[in-house]
JSON list of N, CA and C in Angstrom, two decimals:
[
{"chain": "K", "resi": 1, "resn": "MET", "atom": "N", "xyz": [349.56, 101.81, -41.36]},
{"chain": "K", "resi": 1, "resn": "MET", "atom": "CA", "xyz": [348.62, 102.36, -42.44]},
{"chain": "K", "resi": 1, "resn": "MET", "atom": "C", "xyz": [350.16, 102.93, -43.23]},
{"chain": "K", "resi": 2, "resn": "ARG", "atom": "N", "xyz": [350.17, 102.63, -44.57]},
{"chain": "K", "resi": 2, "resn": "ARG", "atom": "CA", "xyz": [351.15, 103.88, -45.41]},
{"chain": "K", "resi": 2, "resn": "ARG", "atom": "C", "xyz": [349.97, 104.58, -46.19]},
{"chain": "K", "resi": 3, "resn": "ILE", "atom": "N", "xyz": [350.50, 106.20, -45.52]},
{"chain": "K", "resi": 3, "resn": "ILE", "atom": "CA", "xyz": [349.63, 106.97, -46.77]},
{"chain": "K", "resi": 3, "resn": "ILE", "atom": "C", "xyz": [350.16, 107.73, -47.61]},
{"chain": "K", "resi": 4, "resn": "ASN", "atom": "N", "xyz": [350.19, 107.78, -48.72]},
{"chain": "K", "resi": 4, "resn": "ASN", "atom": "CA", "xyz": [350.63, 109.12, -50.22]},
{"chain": "K", "resi": 4, "resn": "ASN", "atom": "C", "xyz": [350.46, 109.67, -50.05]},
{"chain": "K", "resi": 5, "resn": "ALA", "atom": "N", "xyz": [350.26, 110.82, -50.07]},
{"chain": "K", "resi": 5, "resn": "ALA", "atom": "CA", "xyz": [349.74, 112.59, -49.44]},
{"chain": "K", "resi": 5, "resn": "ALA", "atom": "C", "xyz": [350.75, 113.40, -51.02]},
{"chain": "K", "resi": 6, "resn": "ARG", "atom": "N", "xyz": [350.20, 113.92, -51.37]},
{"chain": "K", "resi": 6, "resn": "ARG", "atom": "CA", "xyz": [349.99, 114.89, -52.66]},
{"chain": "K", "resi": 6, "resn": "ARG", "atom": "C", "xyz": [349.92, 116.17, -52.38]},
{"chain": "K", "resi": 7, "resn": "LEU", "atom": "N", "xyz": [351.05, 117.05, -51.90]},
{"chain": "K", "resi": 7, "resn": "LEU", "atom": "CA", "xyz": [351.23, 118.16, -51.34]},
{"chain": "K", "resi": 7, "resn": "LEU", "atom": "C", "xyz": [351.53, 118.81, -52.47]},
{"chain": "K", "resi": 8, "resn": "ASP", "atom": "N", "xyz": [351.29, 120.29, -52.36]},
{"chain": "K", "resi": 8, "resn": "ASP", "atom": "CA", "xyz": [350.98, 121.63, -53.37]},
{"chain": "K", "resi": 8, "resn": "ASP", "atom": "C", "xyz": [352.54, 122.14, -52.91]},
{"chain": "K", "resi": 9, "resn": "GLU", "atom": "N", "xyz": [352.97, 123.44, -53.32]},
{"chain": "K", "resi": 9, "resn": "GLU", "atom": "CA", "xyz": [354.51, 123.55, -53.02]},
{"chain": "K", "resi": 9, "resn": "GLU", "atom": "C", "xyz": [354.26, 124.14, -51.65]},
{"chain": "K", "resi": 10, "resn": "GLU", "atom": "N", "xyz": [352.98, 125.09, -51.24]},
{"chain": "K", "resi": 10, "resn": "GLU", "atom": "CA", "xyz": [352.75, 125.76, -49.42]},
{"chain": "K", "resi": 10, "resn": "GLU", "atom": "C", "xyz": [352.96, 124.80, -48.95]},
{"chain": "K", "resi": 11, "resn": "HIS", "atom": "N", "xyz": [352.07, 123.61, -48.77]},
{"chain": "K", "resi": 11, "resn": "HIS", "atom": "CA", "xyz": [352.00, 122.84, -47.92]},
{"chain": "K", "resi": 11, "resn": "HIS", "atom": "C", "xyz": [353.45, 121.76, -47.80]},
{"chain": "K", "resi": 12, "resn": "ALA", "atom": "N", "xyz": [354.03, 121.79, -48.98]},
{"chain": "K", "resi": 12, "resn": "ALA", "atom": "CA", "xyz": [355.26, 120.77, -48.42]},
{"chain": "K", "resi": 12, "resn": "ALA", "atom": "C", "xyz": [356.37, 121.93, -48.11]},
{"chain": "K", "resi": 13, "resn": "ASN", "atom": "N", "xyz": [356.36, 123.89, -48.75]},
{"chain": "K", "resi": 13, "resn": "ASN", "atom": "CA", "xyz": [357.44, 124.55, -47.84]},
{"chain": "K", "resi": 13, "resn": "ASN", "atom": "C", "xyz": [356.96, 124.03, -46.13]},
{"chain": "K", "resi": 14, "resn": "LYS", "atom": "N", "xyz": [355.64, 124.17, -45.86]},
{"chain": "K", "resi": 14, "resn": "LYS", "atom": "CA", "xyz": [355.66, 124.13, -43.90]},
{"chain": "K", "resi": 14, "resn": "LYS", "atom": "C", "xyz": [355.33, 123.00, -43.95]},
{"chain": "K", "resi": 15, "resn": "LEU", "atom": "N", "xyz": [355.67, 121.77, -44.22]},
{"chain": "K", "resi": 15, "resn": "LEU", "atom": "CA", "xyz": [355.45, 120.52, -43.49]},
{"chain": "K", "resi": 15, "resn": "LEU", "atom": "C", "xyz": [357.64, 120.83, -43.10]},
{"chain": "K", "resi": 16, "resn": "THR", "atom": "N", "xyz": [358.34, 120.70, -44.63]},
{"chain": "K", "resi": 16, "resn": "THR", "atom": "CA", "xyz": [359.88, 120.96, -44.38]},
{"chain": "K", "resi": 16, "resn": "THR", "atom": "C", "xyz": [360.24, 121.45, -42.81]},
{"chain": "K", "resi": 17, "resn": "TYR", "atom": "N", "xyz": [359.70, 123.15, -42.68]},
{"chain": "K", "resi": 17, "resn": "TYR", "atom": "CA", "xyz": [359.84, 123.71, -42.28]},
{"chain": "K", "resi": 17, "resn": "TYR", "atom": "C", "xyz": [359.58, 123.32, -40.76]},
{"chain": "K", "resi": 18, "resn": "ILE", "atom": "N", "xyz": [358.45, 122.53, -40.76]},
{"chain": "K", "resi": 18, "resn": "ILE", "atom": "CA", "xyz": [358.00, 121.94, -39.38]},
{"chain": "K", "resi": 18, "resn": "ILE", "atom": "C", "xyz": [359.19, 121.28, -39.03]},
{"chain": "K", "resi": 19, "resn": "GLN", "atom": "N", "xyz": [359.66, 119.96, -39.67]},
{"chain": "K", "resi": 19, "resn": "GLN", "atom": "CA", "xyz": [360.55, 118.95, -40.55]},
{"chain": "K", "resi": 19, "resn": "GLN", "atom": "C", "xyz": [361.90, 119.50, -39.63]},
{"chain": "K", "resi": 20, "resn": "GLN", "atom": "N", "xyz": [362.18, 120.99, -39.97]},
{"chain": "K", "resi": 20, "resn": "GLN", "atom": "CA", "xyz": [363.64, 121.37, -39.73]},
{"chain": "K", "resi": 20, "resn": "GLN", "atom": "C", "xyz": [363.38, 122.09, -38.22]},
{"chain": "K", "resi": 21, "resn": "GLN", "atom": "N", "xyz": [362.31, 122.71, -37.46]},
{"chain": "K", "resi": 21, "resn": "GLN", "atom": "CA", "xyz": [362.35, 123.24, -35.96]},
{"chain": "K", "resi": 21, "resn": "GLN", "atom": "C", "xyz": [362.01, 121.84, -35.22]},
{"chain": "K", "resi": 22, "resn": "THR", "atom": "N", "xyz": [361.43, 121.09, -35.40]},
{"chain": "K", "resi": 22, "resn": "THR", "atom": "CA", "xyz": [361.21, 120.34, -34.52]},
{"chain": "K", "resi": 22, "resn": "THR", "atom": "C", "xyz": [362.06, 119.02, -34.77]},
{"chain": "K", "resi": 23, "resn": "HIS", "atom": "N", "xyz": [362.76, 118.94, -35.67]},
{"chain": "K", "resi": 23, "resn": "HIS", "atom": "CA", "xyz": [363.75, 117.76, -35.79]},
{"chain": "K", "resi": 23, "resn": "HIS", "atom": "C", "xyz": [362.79, 115.70, -35.76]},
{"chain": "K", "resi": 24, "resn": "GLN", "atom": "N", "xyz": [361.57, 116.67, -36.42]},
{"chain": "K", "resi": 24, "resn": "GLN", "atom": "CA", "xyz": [361.24, 114.78, -36.86]},
{"chain": "K", "resi": 24, "resn": "GLN", "atom": "C", "xyz": [360.84, 114.66, -37.59]},
{"chain": "K", "resi": 25, "resn": "ALA", "atom": "N", "xyz": [360.44, 113.39, -37.62]},
{"chain": "K", "resi": 25, "resn": "ALA", "atom": "CA", "xyz": [360.59, 113.21, -39.34]},
{"chain": "K", "resi": 25, "resn": "ALA", "atom": "C", "xyz": [359.06, 113.18, -39.73]},
{"chain": "K", "resi": 26, "resn": "VAL", "atom": "N", "xyz": [358.70, 112.94, -40.47]},
{"chain": "K", "resi": 26, "resn": "VAL", "atom": "CA", "xyz": [357.90, 113.23, -41.30]},
{"chain": "K", "resi": 26, "resn": "VAL", "atom": "C", "xyz": [356.41, 112.38, -40.40]},
{"chain": "K", "resi": 27, "resn": "THR", "atom": "N", "xyz": [356.57, 110.95, -40.64]},
{"chain": "K", "resi": 27, "resn": "THR", "atom": "CA", "xyz": [355.43, 110.19, -39.58]},
{"chain": "K", "resi": 27, "resn": "THR", "atom": "C", "xyz": [355.34, 110.88, -37.92]},
{"chain": "K", "resi": 28, "resn": "ASP", "atom": "N", "xyz": [355.86, 111.34, -37.42]},
{"chain": "K", "resi": 28, "resn": "ASP", "atom": "CA", "xyz": [355.99, 111.75, -36.49]},
{"chain": "K", "resi": 28, "resn": "ASP", "atom": "C", "xyz": [355.41, 113.21, -36.65]},
{"chain": "K", "resi": 29, "resn": "VAL", "atom": "N", "xyz": [355.63, 114.31, -37.40]},
{"chain": "K", "resi": 29, "resn": "VAL", "atom": "CA", "xyz": [354.60, 115.15, -37.55]},
{"chain": "K", "resi": 29, "resn": "VAL", "atom": "C", "xyz": [353.69, 114.76, -38.24]},
{"chain": "K", "resi": 30, "resn": "ILE", "atom": "N", "xyz": [353.16, 114.08, -38.62]},
{"chain": "K", "resi": 30, "resn": "ILE", "atom": "CA", "xyz": [351.45, 113.68, -39.26]},
{"chain": "K", "resi": 30, "resn": "ILE", "atom": "C", "xyz": [351.05, 113.51, -38.12]},
{"chain": "K", "resi": 31, "resn": "LYS", "atom": "N", "xyz": [351.26, 111.79, -37.19]},
{"chain": "K", "resi": 31, "resn": "LYS", "atom": "CA", "xyz": [350.79, 111.77, -36.26]},
{"chain": "K", "resi": 31, "resn": "LYS", "atom": "C", "xyz": [350.40, 113.08, -35.48]},
{"chain": "K", "resi": 32, "resn": "PHE", "atom": "N", "xyz": [351.62, 113.56, -35.08]},
{"chain": "K", "resi": 32, "resn": "PHE", "atom": "CA", "xyz": [350.72, 114.63, -34.20]},
{"chain": "K", "resi": 32, "resn": "PHE", "atom": "C", "xyz": [350.29, 115.44, -34.26]},
{"chain": "K", "resi": 33, "resn": "ALA", "atom": "N", "xyz": [349.89, 115.96, -36.18]},
{"chain": "K", "resi": 33, "resn": "ALA", "atom": "CA", "xyz": [348.77, 116.64, -36.38]},
{"chain": "K", "resi": 33, "resn": "ALA", "atom": "C", "xyz": [347.54, 115.98, -36.34]},
{"chain": "K", "resi": 34, "resn": "ILE", "atom": "N", "xyz": [347.83, 115.12, -36.59]},
{"chain": "K", "resi": 34, "resn": "ILE", "atom": "CA", "xyz": [346.17, 114.38, -36.40]},
{"chain": "K", "resi": 34, "resn": "ILE", "atom": "C", "xyz": [345.64, 113.95, -35.06]},
{"chain": "K", "resi": 35, "resn": "ASP", "atom": "N", "xyz": [346.84, 113.91, -34.19]},
{"chain": "K", "resi": 35, "resn": "ASP", "atom": "CA", "xyz": [346.02, 113.67, -32.70]},
{"chain": "K", "resi": 35, "resn": "ASP", "atom": "C", "xyz": [345.52, 115.54, -32.52]},
{"chain": "K", "resi": 36, "resn": "LEU", "atom": "N", "xyz": [346.00, 116.15, -32.37]},
{"chain": "K", "resi": 36, "resn": "LEU", "atom": "CA", "xyz": [346.17, 117.77, -32.47]},
{"chain": "K", "resi": 36, "resn": "LEU", "atom": "C", "xyz": [344.61, 118.04, -32.92]},
{"chain": "K", "resi": 37, "resn": "TYR", "atom": "N", "xyz": [344.43, 117.69, -34.44]},
{"chain": "K", "resi": 37, "resn": "TYR", "atom": "CA", "xyz": [342.95, 117.22, -35.07]},
{"chain": "K", "resi": 37, "resn": "TYR", "atom": "C", "xyz": [341.58, 116.77, -34.13]},
{"chain": "K", "resi": 38, "resn": "TYR", "atom": "N", "xyz": [342.52, 115.61, -34.48]},
{"chain": "K", "resi": 38, "resn": "TYR", "atom": "CA", "xyz": [341.04, 114.88, -33.41]},
{"chain": "K", "resi": 38, "resn": "TYR", "atom": "C", "xyz": [341.14, 115.60, -31.80]},
{"chain": "K", "resi": 39, "resn": "GLU", "atom": "N", "xyz": [341.73, 115.78, -31.04]},
{"chain": "K", "resi": 39, "resn": "GLU", "atom": "CA", "xyz": [341.41, 116.68, -29.55]},
{"chain": "K", "resi": 39, "resn": "GLU", "atom": "C", "xyz": [340.90, 117.91, -30.37]},
{"chain": "K", "resi": 40, "resn": "GLN", "atom": "N", "xyz": [340.83, 118.59, -31.08]},
{"chain": "K", "resi": 40, "resn": "GLN", "atom": "CA", "xyz": [339.84, 119.71, -31.21]},
{"chain": "K", "resi": 40, "resn": "GLN", "atom": "C", "xyz": [338.66, 119.40, -31.56]},
{"chain": "K", "resi": 41, "resn": "LEU", "atom": "N", "xyz": [338.48, 118.69, -32.01]},
{"chain": "K", "resi": 41, "resn": "LEU", "atom": "CA", "xyz": [337.22, 117.77, -33.05]},
{"chain": "K", "resi": 41, "resn": "LEU", "atom": "C", "xyz": [336.46, 117.46, -32.04]},
{"chain": "K", "resi": 42, "resn": "GLN", "atom": "N", "xyz": [336.64, 116.31, -31.13]},
{"chain": "K", "resi": 42, "resn": "GLN", "atom": "CA", "xyz": [337.09, 116.00, -29.87]},
{"chain": "K", "resi": 42, "resn": "GLN", "atom": "C", "xyz": [335.76, 117.49, -29.33]},
{"chain": "K", "resi": 43, "resn": "HIS", "atom": "N", "xyz": [336.81, 118.03, -28.37]},
{"chain": "K", "resi": 43, "resn": "HIS", "atom": "CA", "xyz": [336.65, 119.38, -27.41]},
{"chain": "K", "resi": 43, "resn": "HIS", "atom": "C", "xyz": [335.28, 120.14, -28.23]},
{"chain": "K", "resi": 44, "resn": "GLN", "atom": "N", "xyz": [335.02, 120.43, -29.88]},
{"chain": "K", "resi": 44, "resn": "GLN", "atom": "CA", "xyz": [334.05, 120.95, -30.03]},
{"chain": "K", "resi": 44, "resn": "GLN", "atom": "C", "xyz": [332.51, 120.58, -29.94]},
{"chain": "K", "resi": 45, "resn": "GLN", "atom": "N", "xyz": [332.99, 118.59, -30.21]},
{"chain": "K", "resi": 45, "resn": "GLN", "atom": "CA", "xyz": [331.61, 118.14, -30.00]},
{"chain": "K", "resi": 45, "resn": "GLN", "atom": "C", "xyz": [331.00, 117.90, -28.95]},
{"chain": "K", "resi": 46, "resn": "GLN", "atom": "N", "xyz": [331.94, 118.63, -27.68]},
{"chain": "K", "resi": 46, "resn": "GLN", "atom": "CA", "xyz": [331.04, 118.27, -26.33]},
{"chain": "K", "resi": 46, "resn": "GLN", "atom": "C", "xyz": [330.98, 119.25, -25.69]},
{"chain": "K", "resi": 47, "resn": "LYS", "atom": "N", "xyz": [330.66, 120.57, -26.56]},
{"chain": "K", "resi": 47, "resn": "LYS", "atom": "CA", "xyz": [330.27, 121.29, -26.39]},
{"chain": "K", "resi": 47, "resn": "LYS", "atom": "C", "xyz": [328.78, 121.95, -27.14]},
{"chain": "K", "resi": 48, "resn": "ASN", "atom": "N", "xyz": [327.83, 122.40, -26.10]},
{"chain": "K", "resi": 48, "resn": "ASN", "atom": "CA", "xyz": [326.95, 122.96, -26.81]},
{"chain": "K", "resi": 48, "resn": "ASN", "atom": "C", "xyz": [327.57, 124.47, -27.67]},
{"chain": "K", "resi": 49, "resn": "PRO", "atom": "N", "xyz": [325.75, 124.69, -28.17]},
{"chain": "K", "resi": 49, "resn": "PRO", "atom": "CA", "xyz": [325.76, 125.40, -29.19]},
{"chain": "K", "resi": 49, "resn": "PRO", "atom": "C", "xyz": [326.22, 127.08, -28.27]},
{"chain": "K", "resi": 50, "resn": "LEU", "atom": "N", "xyz": [325.18, 126.87, -26.92]},
{"chain": "K", "resi": 50, "resn": "LEU", "atom": "CA", "xyz": [325.13, 128.14, -25.92]},
{"chain": "K", "resi": 50, "resn": "LEU", "atom": "C", "xyz": [326.30, 127.80, -25.69]},
{"chain": "K", "resi": 51, "resn": "GLU", "atom": "N", "xyz": [327.88, 126.74, -24.90]},
{"chain": "K", "resi": 51, "resn": "GLU", "atom": "CA", "xyz": [328.43, 127.63, -24.67]},
{"chain": "K", "resi": 51, "resn": "GLU", "atom": "C", "xyz": [329.36, 127.51, -26.18]},
{"chain": "K", "resi": 52, "resn": "LEU", "atom": "N", "xyz": [329.20, 127.44, -26.95]},
{"chain": "K", "resi": 52, "resn": "LEU", "atom": "CA", "xyz": [330.50, 127.82, -28.01]},
{"chain": "K", "resi": 52, "resn": "LEU", "atom": "C", "xyz": [330.27, 129.52, -28.26]},
{"chain": "K", "resi": 53, "resn": "LEU", "atom": "N", "xyz": [328.55, 129.74, -28.50]},
{"chain": "K", "resi": 53, "resn": "LEU", "atom": "CA", "xyz": [328.22, 131.27, -28.47]},
{"chain": "K", "resi": 53, "resn": "LEU", "atom": "C", "xyz": [328.78, 132.33, -27.69]},
{"chain": "K", "resi": 54, "resn": "THR", "atom": "N", "xyz": [328.65, 131.76, -26.02]},
{"chain": "K", "resi": 54, "resn": "THR", "atom": "CA", "xyz": [329.19, 132.38, -25.05]},
{"chain": "K", "resi": 54, "resn": "THR", "atom": "C", "xyz": [330.98, 132.20, -25.16]},
{"chain": "K", "resi": 55, "resn": "GLN", "atom": "N", "xyz": [331.19, 131.33, -25.48]},
{"chain": "K", "resi": 55, "resn": "GLN", "atom": "CA", "xyz": [332.80, 131.25, -25.13]},
{"chain": "K", "resi": 55, "resn": "GLN", "atom": "C", "xyz": [333.48, 132.26, -26.23]},
{"chain": "K", "resi": 56, "resn": "THR", "atom": "N", "xyz": [333.01, 132.21, -27.48]},
{"chain": "K", "resi": 56, "resn": "THR", "atom": "CA", "xyz": [333.17, 133.09, -28.51]},
{"chain": "K", "resi": 56, "resn": "THR", "atom": "C", "xyz": [333.10, 134.89, -28.29]},
{"chain": "K", "resi": 57, "resn": "GLY", "atom": "N", "xyz": [332.10, 134.68, -27.12]},
{"chain": "K", "resi": 57, "resn": "GLY", "atom": "CA", "xyz": [331.60, 136.58, -27.11]},
{"chain": "K", "resi": 57, "resn": "GLY", "atom": "C", "xyz": [330.68, 136.84, -27.48]},
{"chain": "K", "resi": 58, "resn": "PHE", "atom": "N", "xyz": [329.75, 136.01, -28.58]},
{"chain": "K", "resi": 58, "resn": "PHE", "atom": "CA", "xyz": [328.70, 136.78, -29.47]},
{"chain": "K", "resi": 58, "resn": "PHE", "atom": "C", "xyz": [327.81, 137.03, -28.41]},
{"chain": "K", "resi": 59, "resn": "ILE", "atom": "N", "xyz": [327.22, 135.96, -27.76]},
{"chain": "K", "resi": 59, "resn": "ILE", "atom": "CA", "xyz": [326.10, 136.24, -26.50]},
{"chain": "K", "resi": 59, "resn": "ILE", "atom": "C", "xyz": [326.72, 137.43, -25.52]},
{"chain": "K", "resi": 60, "resn": "GLY", "atom": "N", "xyz": [325.99, 138.23, -25.42]},
{"chain": "K", "resi": 60, "resn": "GLY", "atom": "CA", "xyz": [326.32, 139.59, -24.61]},
{"chain": "K", "resi": 60, "resn": "GLY", "atom": "C", "xyz": [327.26, 141.05, -25.27]},
{"chain": "K", "resi": 61, "resn": "CYS", "atom": "N", "xyz": [327.49, 140.72, -26.09]},
{"chain": "K", "resi": 61, "resn": "CYS", "atom": "CA", "xyz": [328.52, 141.87, -26.79]},
{"chain": "K", "resi": 61, "resn": "CYS", "atom": "C", "xyz": [327.32, 143.00, -27.24]},
{"chain": "K", "resi": 62, "resn": "GLY", "atom": "N", "xyz": [325.94, 142.96, -27.41]},
{"chain": "K", "resi": 62, "resn": "GLY", "atom": "CA", "xyz": [325.26, 143.83, -27.59]},
{"chain": "K", "resi": 62, "resn": "GLY", "atom": "C", "xyz": [324.51, 144.61, -26.18]},
{"chain": "K", "resi": 63, "resn": "GLU", "atom": "N", "xyz": [324.46, 145.62, -26.19]},
{"chain": "K", "resi": 63, "resn": "GLU", "atom": "CA", "xyz": [323.43, 146.11, -25.37]},
{"chain": "K", "resi": 63, "resn": "GLU", "atom": "C", "xyz": [322.24, 147.07, -25.54]},
{"chain": "K", "resi": 64, "resn": "ALA", "atom": "N", "xyz": [321.38, 146.48, -25.40]},
{"chain": "K", "resi": 64, "resn": "ALA", "atom": "CA", "xyz": [319.76, 148.01, -25.25]},
{"chain": "K", "resi": 64, "resn": "ALA", "atom": "C", "xyz": [318.73, 147.66, -24.41]},
{"chain": "K", "resi": 65, "resn": "ASP", "atom": "N", "xyz": [317.93, 147.59, -24.81]},
{"chain": "K", "resi": 65, "resn": "ASP", "atom": "CA", "xyz": [316.50, 147.81, -23.65]},
{"chain": "K", "resi": 65, "resn": "ASP", "atom": "C", "xyz": [316.54, 146.99, -23.75]},
{"chain": "K", "resi": 66, "resn": "ALA", "atom": "N", "xyz": [316.06, 146.50, -22.21]},
{"chain": "K", "resi": 66, "resn": "ALA", "atom": "CA", "xyz": [315.70, 145.46, -22.17]},
{"chain": "K", "resi": 66, "resn": "ALA", "atom": "C", "xyz": [314.40, 144.68, -22.52]},
{"chain": "K", "resi": 67, "resn": "ASN", "atom": "N", "xyz": [313.52, 145.73, -22.84]},
{"chain": "K", "resi": 67, "resn": "ASN", "atom": "CA", "xyz": [312.35, 145.50, -23.31]},
{"chain": "K", "resi": 67, "resn": "ASN", "atom": "C", "xyz": [311.97, 145.76, -24.55]},
{"chain": "K", "resi": 68, "resn": "LEU", "atom": "N", "xyz": [313.14, 145.80, -25.55]},
{"chain": "K", "resi": 68, "resn": "LEU", "atom": "CA", "xyz": [313.43, 146.27, -26.58]},
{"chain": "K", "resi": 68, "resn": "LEU", "atom": "C", "xyz": [312.45, 145.23, -27.65]},
{"chain": "K", "resi": 69, "resn": "SER", "atom": "N", "xyz": [312.48, 144.48, -28.03]},
{"chain": "K", "resi": 69, "resn": "SER", "atom": "CA", "xyz": [311.12, 143.87, -28.85]},
{"chain": "K", "resi": 69, "resn": "SER", "atom": "C", "xyz": [310.14, 144.51, -28.54]},
{"chain": "K", "resi": 70, "resn": "VAL", "atom": "N", "xyz": [309.58, 144.15, -27.15]},
{"chain": "K", "resi": 70, "resn": "VAL", "atom": "CA", "xyz": [308.77, 145.59, -27.07]},
{"chain": "K", "resi": 70, "resn": "VAL", "atom": "C", "xyz": [308.85, 146.88, -27.58]},
{"chain": "K", "resi": 71, "resn": "ASN", "atom": "N", "xyz": [309.24, 147.43, -27.86]},
{"chain": "K", "resi": 71, "resn": "ASN", "atom": "CA", "xyz": [309.57, 148.81, -27.74]},
{"chain": "K", "resi": 71, "resn": "ASN", "atom": "C", "xyz": [310.64, 149.52, -28.73]},
{"chain": "K", "resi": 72, "resn": "TYR", "atom": "N", "xyz": [310.34, 148.90, -29.74]},
{"chain": "K", "resi": 72, "resn": "TYR", "atom": "CA", "xyz": [312.30, 148.79, -30.95]},
{"chain": "K", "resi": 72, "resn": "TYR", "atom": "C", "xyz": [310.69, 150.27, -31.61]},
{"chain": "K", "resi": 73, "resn": "LYS", "atom": "N", "xyz": [309.53, 149.92, -31.90]},
{"chain": "K", "resi": 73, "resn": "LYS", "atom": "CA", "xyz": [309.25, 151.70, -32.43]},
{"chain": "K", "resi": 73, "resn": "LYS", "atom": "C", "xyz": [309.36, 152.73, -32.04]},
{"chain": "K", "resi": 74, "resn": "SER", "atom": "N", "xyz": [309.55, 152.87, -30.66]},
{"chain": "K", "resi": 74, "resn": "SER", "atom": "CA", "xyz": [309.45, 153.88, -29.88]},
{"chain": "K", "resi": 74, "resn": "SER", "atom": "C", "xyz": [310.65, 154.12, -29.78]},
{"chain": "K", "resi": 75, "resn": "ILE", "atom": "N", "xyz": [311.41, 153.09, -29.64]},
{"chain": "K", "resi": 75, "resn": "ILE", "atom": "CA", "xyz": [313.01, 153.52, -29.48]},
{"chain": "K", "resi": 75, "resn": "ILE", "atom": "C", "xyz": [313.44, 154.21, -31.02]},
{"chain": "K", "resi": 76, "resn": "LEU", "atom": "N", "xyz": [313.16, 153.65, -32.30]},
{"chain": "K", "resi": 76, "resn": "LEU", "atom": "CA", "xyz": [313.57, 154.12, -33.20]},
{"chain": "K", "resi": 76, "resn": "LEU", "atom": "C", "xyz": [313.21, 155.54, -33.65]},
{"chain": "K", "resi": 77, "resn": "LYS", "atom": "N", "xyz": [312.00, 155.79, -32.94]},
{"chain": "K", "resi": 77, "resn": "LYS", "atom": "CA", "xyz": [311.42, 157.08, -33.15]},
{"chain": "K", "resi": 77, "resn": "LYS", "atom": "C", "xyz": [312.33, 158.22, -32.61]},
{"chain": "K", "resi": 78, "resn": "ASP", "atom": "N", "xyz": [312.73, 157.97, -31.47]},
{"chain": "K", "resi": 78, "resn": "ASP", "atom": "CA", "xyz": [313.68, 158.44, -30.68]},
{"chain": "K", "resi": 78, "resn": "ASP", "atom": "C", "xyz": [314.63, 158.52, -30.93]},
{"chain": "K", "resi": 79, "resn": "GLY", "atom": "N", "xyz": [315.30, 157.63, -31.37]},
{"chain": "K", "resi": 79, "resn": "GLY", "atom": "CA", "xyz": [316.93, 157.62, -31.78]},
{"chain": "K", "resi": 79, "resn": "GLY", "atom": "C", "xyz": [316.97, 158.48, -32.99]},
{"chain": "K", "resi": 80, "resn": "PHE", "atom": "N", "xyz": [315.96, 158.67, -34.60]},
{"chain": "K", "resi": 80, "resn": "PHE", "atom": "CA", "xyz": [315.74, 159.23, -35.50]},
{"chain": "K", "resi": 80, "resn": "PHE", "atom": "C", "xyz": [315.48, 160.75, -35.01]},
{"chain": "K", "resi": 81, "resn": "LYS", "atom": "N", "xyz": [314.86, 160.86, -33.85]},
{"chain": "K", "resi": 81, "resn": "LYS", "atom": "CA", "xyz": [314.36, 162.26, -33.39]},
{"chain": "K", "resi": 81, "resn": "LYS", "atom": "C", "xyz": [315.63, 163.21, -33.51]},
{"chain": "K", "resi": 82, "resn": "ALA", "atom": "N", "xyz": [316.51, 162.32, -32.52]},
{"chain": "K", "resi": 82, "resn": "ALA", "atom": "CA", "xyz": [317.77, 162.89, -31.86]},
{"chain": "K", "resi": 82, "resn": "ALA", "atom": "C", "xyz": [318.47, 162.81, -33.17]},
{"chain": "K", "resi": 83, "resn": "LYS", "atom": "N", "xyz": [318.73, 162.08, -34.11]},
{"chain": "K", "resi": 83, "resn": "LYS", "atom": "CA", "xyz": [319.50, 162.56, -35.15]},
{"chain": "K", "resi": 83, "resn": "LYS", "atom": "C", "xyz": [319.49, 163.25, -36.34]},
{"chain": "K", "resi": 84, "resn": "TYR", "atom": "N", "xyz": [318.23, 163.07, -36.46]},
{"chain": "K", "resi": 84, "resn": "TYR", "atom": "CA", "xyz": [317.96, 164.08, -38.04]},
{"chain": "K", "resi": 84, "resn": "TYR", "atom": "C", "xyz": [317.08, 164.96, -37.42]},
{"chain": "K", "resi": 85, "resn": "GLY", "atom": "N", "xyz": [316.21, 164.99, -35.71]},
{"chain": "K", "resi": 85, "resn": "GLY", "atom": "CA", "xyz": [315.41, 166.06, -35.48]},
{"chain": "K", "resi": 85, "resn": "GLY", "atom": "C", "xyz": [313.82, 166.03, -35.73]},
{"chain": "K", "resi": 86, "resn": "ASP", "atom": "N", "xyz": [313.55, 166.95, -35.99]},
{"chain": "K", "resi": 86, "resn": "ASP", "atom": "CA", "xyz": [311.53, 166.64, -36.08]},
{"chain": "K", "resi": 86, "resn": "ASP", "atom": "C", "xyz": [311.03, 167.21, -37.41]},
{"chain": "K", "resi": 87, "resn": "SER", "atom": "N", "xyz": [311.15, 165.96, -38.08]},
{"chain": "K", "resi": 87, "resn": "SER", "atom": "CA", "xyz": [310.76, 166.36, -39.86]},
{"chain": "K", "resi": 87, "resn": "SER", "atom": "C", "xyz": [309.78, 165.52, -39.69]}
]
């Protein structure tokens, strides 16, 4: 397959830099980029949402009372008392 692509100056400079650093032809750089991007997409699709949230550290990043959903009013009330006093 032949590909014609128009690159803005920033991406053209990046491509030139990659070529200079790796001594590869444009075709080889593009093949490598496609392979890398493909692998990332495949890897992401294999994970379920729970795995992704756990891996990013989102799950378990907060601390609270185990019964927060039941006791949130009294916990807020106590927190406001501690911060602002009895008003």
